[in-house]
Tab-separated table of C-alpha atoms in Angstrom:
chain	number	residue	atom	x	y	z
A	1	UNK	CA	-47.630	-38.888	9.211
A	2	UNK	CA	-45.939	-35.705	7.699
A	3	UNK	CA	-46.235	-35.673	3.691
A	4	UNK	CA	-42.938	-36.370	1.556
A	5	UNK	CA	-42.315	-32.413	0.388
A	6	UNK	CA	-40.700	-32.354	-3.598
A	7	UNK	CA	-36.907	-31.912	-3.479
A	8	UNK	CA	-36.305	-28.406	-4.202
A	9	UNK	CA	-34.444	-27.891	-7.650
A	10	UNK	CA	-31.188	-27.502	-6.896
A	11	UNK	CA	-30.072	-25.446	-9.906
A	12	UNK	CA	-32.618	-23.077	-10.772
A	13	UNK	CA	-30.735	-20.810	-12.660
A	14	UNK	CA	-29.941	-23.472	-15.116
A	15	UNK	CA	-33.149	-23.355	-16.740
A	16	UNK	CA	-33.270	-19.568	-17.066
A	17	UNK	CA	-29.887	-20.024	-18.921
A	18	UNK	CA	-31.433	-22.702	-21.382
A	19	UNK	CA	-34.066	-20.299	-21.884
A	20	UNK	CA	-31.468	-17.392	-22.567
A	21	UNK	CA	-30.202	-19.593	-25.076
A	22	UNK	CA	-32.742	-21.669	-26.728
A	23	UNK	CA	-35.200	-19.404	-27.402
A	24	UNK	CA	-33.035	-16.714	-29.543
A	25	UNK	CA	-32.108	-19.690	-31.187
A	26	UNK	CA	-35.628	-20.819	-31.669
A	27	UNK	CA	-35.917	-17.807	-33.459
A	28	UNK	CA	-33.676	-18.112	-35.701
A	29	UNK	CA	-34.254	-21.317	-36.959
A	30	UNK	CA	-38.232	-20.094	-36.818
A	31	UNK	CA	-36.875	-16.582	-39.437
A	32	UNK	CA	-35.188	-19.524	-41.383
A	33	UNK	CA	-37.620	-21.626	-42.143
A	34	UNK	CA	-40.114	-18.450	-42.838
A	35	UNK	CA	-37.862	-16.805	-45.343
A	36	UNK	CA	-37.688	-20.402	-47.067
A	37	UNK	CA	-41.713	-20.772	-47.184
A	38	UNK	CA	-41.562	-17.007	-48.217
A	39	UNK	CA	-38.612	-17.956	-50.957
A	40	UNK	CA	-40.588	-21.529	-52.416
A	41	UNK	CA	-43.607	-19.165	-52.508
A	42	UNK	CA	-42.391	-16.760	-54.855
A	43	UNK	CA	-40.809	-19.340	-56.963
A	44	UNK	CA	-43.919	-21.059	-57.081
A	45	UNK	CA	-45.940	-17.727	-58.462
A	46	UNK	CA	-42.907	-16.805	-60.329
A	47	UNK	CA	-43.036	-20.274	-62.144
A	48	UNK	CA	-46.819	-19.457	-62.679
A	49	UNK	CA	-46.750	-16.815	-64.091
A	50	UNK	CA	-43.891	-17.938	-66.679
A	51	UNK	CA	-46.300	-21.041	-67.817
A	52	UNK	CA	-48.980	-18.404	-68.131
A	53	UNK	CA	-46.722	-16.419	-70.611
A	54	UNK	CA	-45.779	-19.050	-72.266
A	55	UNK	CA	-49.110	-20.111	-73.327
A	56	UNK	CA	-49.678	-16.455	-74.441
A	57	UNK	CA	-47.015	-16.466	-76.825
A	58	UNK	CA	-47.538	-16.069	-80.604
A	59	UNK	CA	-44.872	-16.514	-83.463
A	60	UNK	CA	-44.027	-13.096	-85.714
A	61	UNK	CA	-46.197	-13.624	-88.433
A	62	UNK	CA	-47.107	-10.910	-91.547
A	63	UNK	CA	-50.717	-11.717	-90.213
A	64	UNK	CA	-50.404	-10.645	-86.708
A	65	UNK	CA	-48.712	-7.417	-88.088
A	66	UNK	CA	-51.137	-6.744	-91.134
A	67	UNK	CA	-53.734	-7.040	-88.021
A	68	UNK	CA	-51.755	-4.386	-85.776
A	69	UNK	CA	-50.663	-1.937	-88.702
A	70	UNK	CA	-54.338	-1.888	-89.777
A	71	UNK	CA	-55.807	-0.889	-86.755
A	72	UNK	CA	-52.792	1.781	-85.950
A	73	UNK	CA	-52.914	3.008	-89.287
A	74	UNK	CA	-56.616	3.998	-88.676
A	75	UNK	CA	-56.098	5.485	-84.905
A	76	UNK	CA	-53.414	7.325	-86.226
A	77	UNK	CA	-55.489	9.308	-88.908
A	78	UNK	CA	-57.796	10.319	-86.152
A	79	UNK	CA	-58.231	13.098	-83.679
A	80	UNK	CA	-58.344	11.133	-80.722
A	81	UNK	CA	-55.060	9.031	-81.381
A	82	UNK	CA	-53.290	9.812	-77.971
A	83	UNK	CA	-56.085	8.458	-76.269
A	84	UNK	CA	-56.652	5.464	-78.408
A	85	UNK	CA	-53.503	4.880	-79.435
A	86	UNK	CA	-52.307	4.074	-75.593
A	87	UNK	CA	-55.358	2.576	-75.053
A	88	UNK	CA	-54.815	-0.058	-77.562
A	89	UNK	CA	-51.378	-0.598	-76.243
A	90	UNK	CA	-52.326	-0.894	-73.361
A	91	UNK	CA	-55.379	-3.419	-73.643
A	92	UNK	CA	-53.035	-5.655	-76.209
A	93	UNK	CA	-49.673	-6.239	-74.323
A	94	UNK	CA	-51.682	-6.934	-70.777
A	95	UNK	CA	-52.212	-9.564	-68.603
A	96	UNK	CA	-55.248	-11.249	-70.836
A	97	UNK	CA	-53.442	-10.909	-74.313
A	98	UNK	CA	-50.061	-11.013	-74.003
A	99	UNK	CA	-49.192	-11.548	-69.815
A	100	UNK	CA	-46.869	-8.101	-69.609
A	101	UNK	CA	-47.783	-5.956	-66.790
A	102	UNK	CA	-48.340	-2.603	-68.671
A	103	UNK	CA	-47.738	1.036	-67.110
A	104	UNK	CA	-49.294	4.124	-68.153
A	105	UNK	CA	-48.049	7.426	-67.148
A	106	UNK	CA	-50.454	10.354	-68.226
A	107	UNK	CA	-49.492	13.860	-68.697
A	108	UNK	CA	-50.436	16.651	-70.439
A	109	UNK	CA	-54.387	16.798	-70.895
A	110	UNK	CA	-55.029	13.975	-72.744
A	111	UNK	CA	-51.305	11.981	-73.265
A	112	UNK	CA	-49.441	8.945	-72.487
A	113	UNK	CA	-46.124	7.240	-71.980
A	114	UNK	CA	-47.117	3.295	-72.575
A	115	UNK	CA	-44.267	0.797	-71.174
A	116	UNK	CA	-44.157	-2.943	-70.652
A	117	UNK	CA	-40.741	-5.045	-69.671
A	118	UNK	CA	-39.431	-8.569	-69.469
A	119	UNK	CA	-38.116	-7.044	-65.809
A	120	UNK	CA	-33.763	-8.118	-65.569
A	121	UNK	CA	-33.109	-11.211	-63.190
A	122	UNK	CA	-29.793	-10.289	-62.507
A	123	UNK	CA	-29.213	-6.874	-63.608
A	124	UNK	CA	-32.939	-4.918	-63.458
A	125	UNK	CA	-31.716	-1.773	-62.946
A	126	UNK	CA	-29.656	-1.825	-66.891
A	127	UNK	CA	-32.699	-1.210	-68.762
A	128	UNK	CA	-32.278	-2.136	-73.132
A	129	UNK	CA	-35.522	-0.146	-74.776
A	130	UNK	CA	-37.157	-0.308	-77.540
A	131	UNK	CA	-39.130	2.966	-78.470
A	132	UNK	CA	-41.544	4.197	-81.273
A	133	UNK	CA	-43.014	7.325	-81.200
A	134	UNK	CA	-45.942	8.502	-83.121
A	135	UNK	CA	-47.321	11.531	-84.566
A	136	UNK	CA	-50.315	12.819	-86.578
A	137	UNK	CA	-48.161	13.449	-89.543
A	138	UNK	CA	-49.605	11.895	-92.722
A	139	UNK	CA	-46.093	11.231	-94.567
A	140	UNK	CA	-45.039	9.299	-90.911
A	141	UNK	CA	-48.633	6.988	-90.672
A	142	UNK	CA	-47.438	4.050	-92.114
A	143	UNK	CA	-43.802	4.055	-91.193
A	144	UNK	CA	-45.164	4.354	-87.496
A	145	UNK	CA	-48.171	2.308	-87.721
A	146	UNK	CA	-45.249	-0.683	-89.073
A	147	UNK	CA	-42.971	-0.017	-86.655
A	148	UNK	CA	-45.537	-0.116	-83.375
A	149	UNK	CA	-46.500	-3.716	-85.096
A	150	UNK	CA	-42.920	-4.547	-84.958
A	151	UNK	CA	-42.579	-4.179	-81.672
A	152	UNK	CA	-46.112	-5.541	-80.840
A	153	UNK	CA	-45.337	-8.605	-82.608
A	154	UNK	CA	-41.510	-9.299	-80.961
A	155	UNK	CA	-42.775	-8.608	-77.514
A	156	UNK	CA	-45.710	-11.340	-78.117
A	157	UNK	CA	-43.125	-14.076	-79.087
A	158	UNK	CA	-40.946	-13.306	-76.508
A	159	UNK	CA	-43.380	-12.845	-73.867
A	160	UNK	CA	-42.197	-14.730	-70.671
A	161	UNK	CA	-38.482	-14.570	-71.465
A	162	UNK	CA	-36.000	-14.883	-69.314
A	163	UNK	CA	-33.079	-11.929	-69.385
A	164	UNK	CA	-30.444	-10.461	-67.722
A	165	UNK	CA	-31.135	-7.035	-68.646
A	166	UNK	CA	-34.639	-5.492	-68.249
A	167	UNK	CA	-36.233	-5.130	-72.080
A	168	UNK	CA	-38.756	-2.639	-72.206
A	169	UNK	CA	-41.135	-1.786	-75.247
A	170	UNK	CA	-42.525	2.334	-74.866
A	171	UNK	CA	-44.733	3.619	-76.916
A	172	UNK	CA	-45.173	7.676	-76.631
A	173	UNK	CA	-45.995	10.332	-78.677
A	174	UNK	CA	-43.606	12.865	-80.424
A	175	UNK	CA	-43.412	15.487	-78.480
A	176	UNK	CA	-40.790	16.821	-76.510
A	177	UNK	CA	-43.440	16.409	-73.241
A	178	UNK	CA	-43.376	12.930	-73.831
A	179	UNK	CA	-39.222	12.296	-73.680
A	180	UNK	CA	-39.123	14.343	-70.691
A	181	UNK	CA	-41.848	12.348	-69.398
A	182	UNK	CA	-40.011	9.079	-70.500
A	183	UNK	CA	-36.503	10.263	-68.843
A	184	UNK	CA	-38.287	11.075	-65.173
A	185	UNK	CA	-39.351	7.742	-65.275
A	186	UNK	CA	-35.702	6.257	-66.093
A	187	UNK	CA	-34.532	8.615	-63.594
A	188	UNK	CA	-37.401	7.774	-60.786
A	189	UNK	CA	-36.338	4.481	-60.808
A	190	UNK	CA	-32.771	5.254	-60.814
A	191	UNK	CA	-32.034	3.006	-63.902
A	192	UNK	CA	-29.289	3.336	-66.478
A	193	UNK	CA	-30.713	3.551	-70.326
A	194	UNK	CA	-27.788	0.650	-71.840
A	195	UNK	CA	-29.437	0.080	-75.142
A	196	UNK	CA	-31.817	2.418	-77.108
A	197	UNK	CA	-33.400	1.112	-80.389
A	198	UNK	CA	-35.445	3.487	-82.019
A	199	UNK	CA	-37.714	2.343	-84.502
A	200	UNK	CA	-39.585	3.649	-87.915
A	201	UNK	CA	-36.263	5.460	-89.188
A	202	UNK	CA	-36.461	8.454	-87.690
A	203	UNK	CA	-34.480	11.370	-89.473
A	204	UNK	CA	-31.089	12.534	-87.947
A	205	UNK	CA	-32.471	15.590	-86.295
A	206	UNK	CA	-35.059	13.246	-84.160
A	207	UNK	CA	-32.466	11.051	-83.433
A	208	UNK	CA	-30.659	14.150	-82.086
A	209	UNK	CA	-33.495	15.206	-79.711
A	210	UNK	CA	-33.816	11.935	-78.872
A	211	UNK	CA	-30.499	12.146	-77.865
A	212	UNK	CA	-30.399	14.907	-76.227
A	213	UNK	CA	-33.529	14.341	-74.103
A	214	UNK	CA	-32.548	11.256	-72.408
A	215	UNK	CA	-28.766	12.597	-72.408
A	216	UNK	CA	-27.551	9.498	-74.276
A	217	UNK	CA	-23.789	10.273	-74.842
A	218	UNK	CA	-23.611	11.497	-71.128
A	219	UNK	CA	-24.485	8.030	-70.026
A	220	UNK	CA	-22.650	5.807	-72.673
A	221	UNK	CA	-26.049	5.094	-74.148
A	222	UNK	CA	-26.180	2.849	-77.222
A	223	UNK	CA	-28.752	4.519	-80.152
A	224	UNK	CA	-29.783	2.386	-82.830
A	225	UNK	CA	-32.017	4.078	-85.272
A	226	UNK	CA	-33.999	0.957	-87.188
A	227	UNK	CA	-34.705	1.482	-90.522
A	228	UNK	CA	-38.874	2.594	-91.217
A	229	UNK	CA	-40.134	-0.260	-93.093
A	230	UNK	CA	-43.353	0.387	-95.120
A	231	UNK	CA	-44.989	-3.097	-96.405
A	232	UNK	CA	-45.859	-6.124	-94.239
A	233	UNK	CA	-43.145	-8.117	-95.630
A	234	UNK	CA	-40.368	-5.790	-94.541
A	235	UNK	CA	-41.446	-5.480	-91.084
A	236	UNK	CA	-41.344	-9.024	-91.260
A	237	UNK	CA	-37.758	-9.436	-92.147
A	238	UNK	CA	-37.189	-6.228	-89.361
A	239	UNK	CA	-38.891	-8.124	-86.726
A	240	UNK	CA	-36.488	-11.022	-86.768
A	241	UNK	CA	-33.426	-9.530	-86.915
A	242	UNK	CA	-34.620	-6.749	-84.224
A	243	UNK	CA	-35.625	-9.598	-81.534
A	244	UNK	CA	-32.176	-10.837	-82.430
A	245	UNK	CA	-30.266	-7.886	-81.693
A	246	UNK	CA	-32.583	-7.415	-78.293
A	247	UNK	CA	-32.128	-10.225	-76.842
A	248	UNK	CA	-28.399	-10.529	-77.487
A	249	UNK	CA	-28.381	-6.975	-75.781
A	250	UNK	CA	-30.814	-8.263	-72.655
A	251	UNK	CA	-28.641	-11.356	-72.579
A	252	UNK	CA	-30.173	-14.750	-71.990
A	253	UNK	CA	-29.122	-16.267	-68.757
């Protein structure tokens, strides 16, 4: 008795054309459903790492600058204040203390350009600064040791914030090094300076080089220069109104 042979498929070439066809669409829906696993993902650290900053926050308080101002004022009446001065910076706004994710460009022999930002979410590339520069210069030390506890103390309340812009806090000393070291970085990263408040009431003339350095008026910069506050309770009253003007320049989403 011959065996029964299988009917020959009478349309091969209709499986090679589902083939053609299901499997780029396979992997599309596959690139799909990656990029969303990719997308909940990064919510999910970006969410995180907002709770985390949260929990670091800490209200302006005359305490929390009497504590910075006191240790600046001491690093600043010493040799070594370019290296401890950025080391302190950098050691207080991080991860551990106060959940920013500090840069430190060195240059020179022994200097520093300190940054930290509340990075943009819509615009990150339209950067409003905040920068205080220090010095050596007796007559300056308390003016600048205030004005770095300013900033130290609005960037811990607002740490975690959600902006539009990117706010950045830099910290660098006053040389004109240091502003050319602080406009490659602007220009590396092919950002546009929008808002520049300058704290500790710096005379004209600085403002000027300031100015000049970063080319302000050439790119429609805005310069504040904040008034140099000398006691605890002034930098008090400073502090408020400057986290007010900041984040109405940032803009809150």
């Amino acid at each position: 008795m011959t065996e029964a042979q299988p009917a020959p498929n009478p349309n091969p070439g209709r499986w090679i054309r589902f083939a053609l066809v299901m499997l780029p669409v396979g992997t599309i829906f596959l690139g799909i459903a990656s990029f969303g696993i990719w997308q909940w993902k990064k919510d999910q650290a970006a969410d995180r790492s907002f709770k985390y900053a949260m929990a670091l926050r800490r209200t302006i308080s005359a305490e929390g600058i009497e504590r910075h101002a006191g240790i600046l004022r001491s690093a600043l009446s010493k040799p070594d204040r370019d290296l401890s001065i950025p080391g302190y910076l950098e050691s207080t706004m991080g991860a551990e203390n106060m959940g920013y994710n500090v840069r430190r460009k060195r240059f020179g022999t022994e200097q520093s350009v300190i940054d930290a930002e509340l990075t943009g979410a819509k615009k990150p590339m339209e950067v409003v600064m905040v920068l205080a520069l220090y010095s050596g210069e007796p007559e300056r030390a308390e003016s600048t040791a205030q004005a770095i506890a300013e900033s130290l103390s609005i960037a811990h309340e607002i740490t975690g914030e959600k902006v539009v812009r990117s706010l950045r806090f830099a910290f660098i000393p006053d040389t004109p090094a240091a502003l050319e070291e602080l406009k490659k970085g602007l220009k590396g990263d092919g950002e546009r300076l929008m808002h520049l408040f300058v704290l500790g009431g710096p005379e004209t003339e600085s403002i000027a080089t300031i100015s000049r350095a970063l080319e302000t008026t050439a790119k429609g910069t805005r310069v504040i220069s904040q008034p140099a506050s000398r006691t605890v309770q002034e930098t008090l009253q400073a502090a408020y109104t400057l986290k007010a003007m900041l984040l109405d320049a940032a803009e809150l989403p």
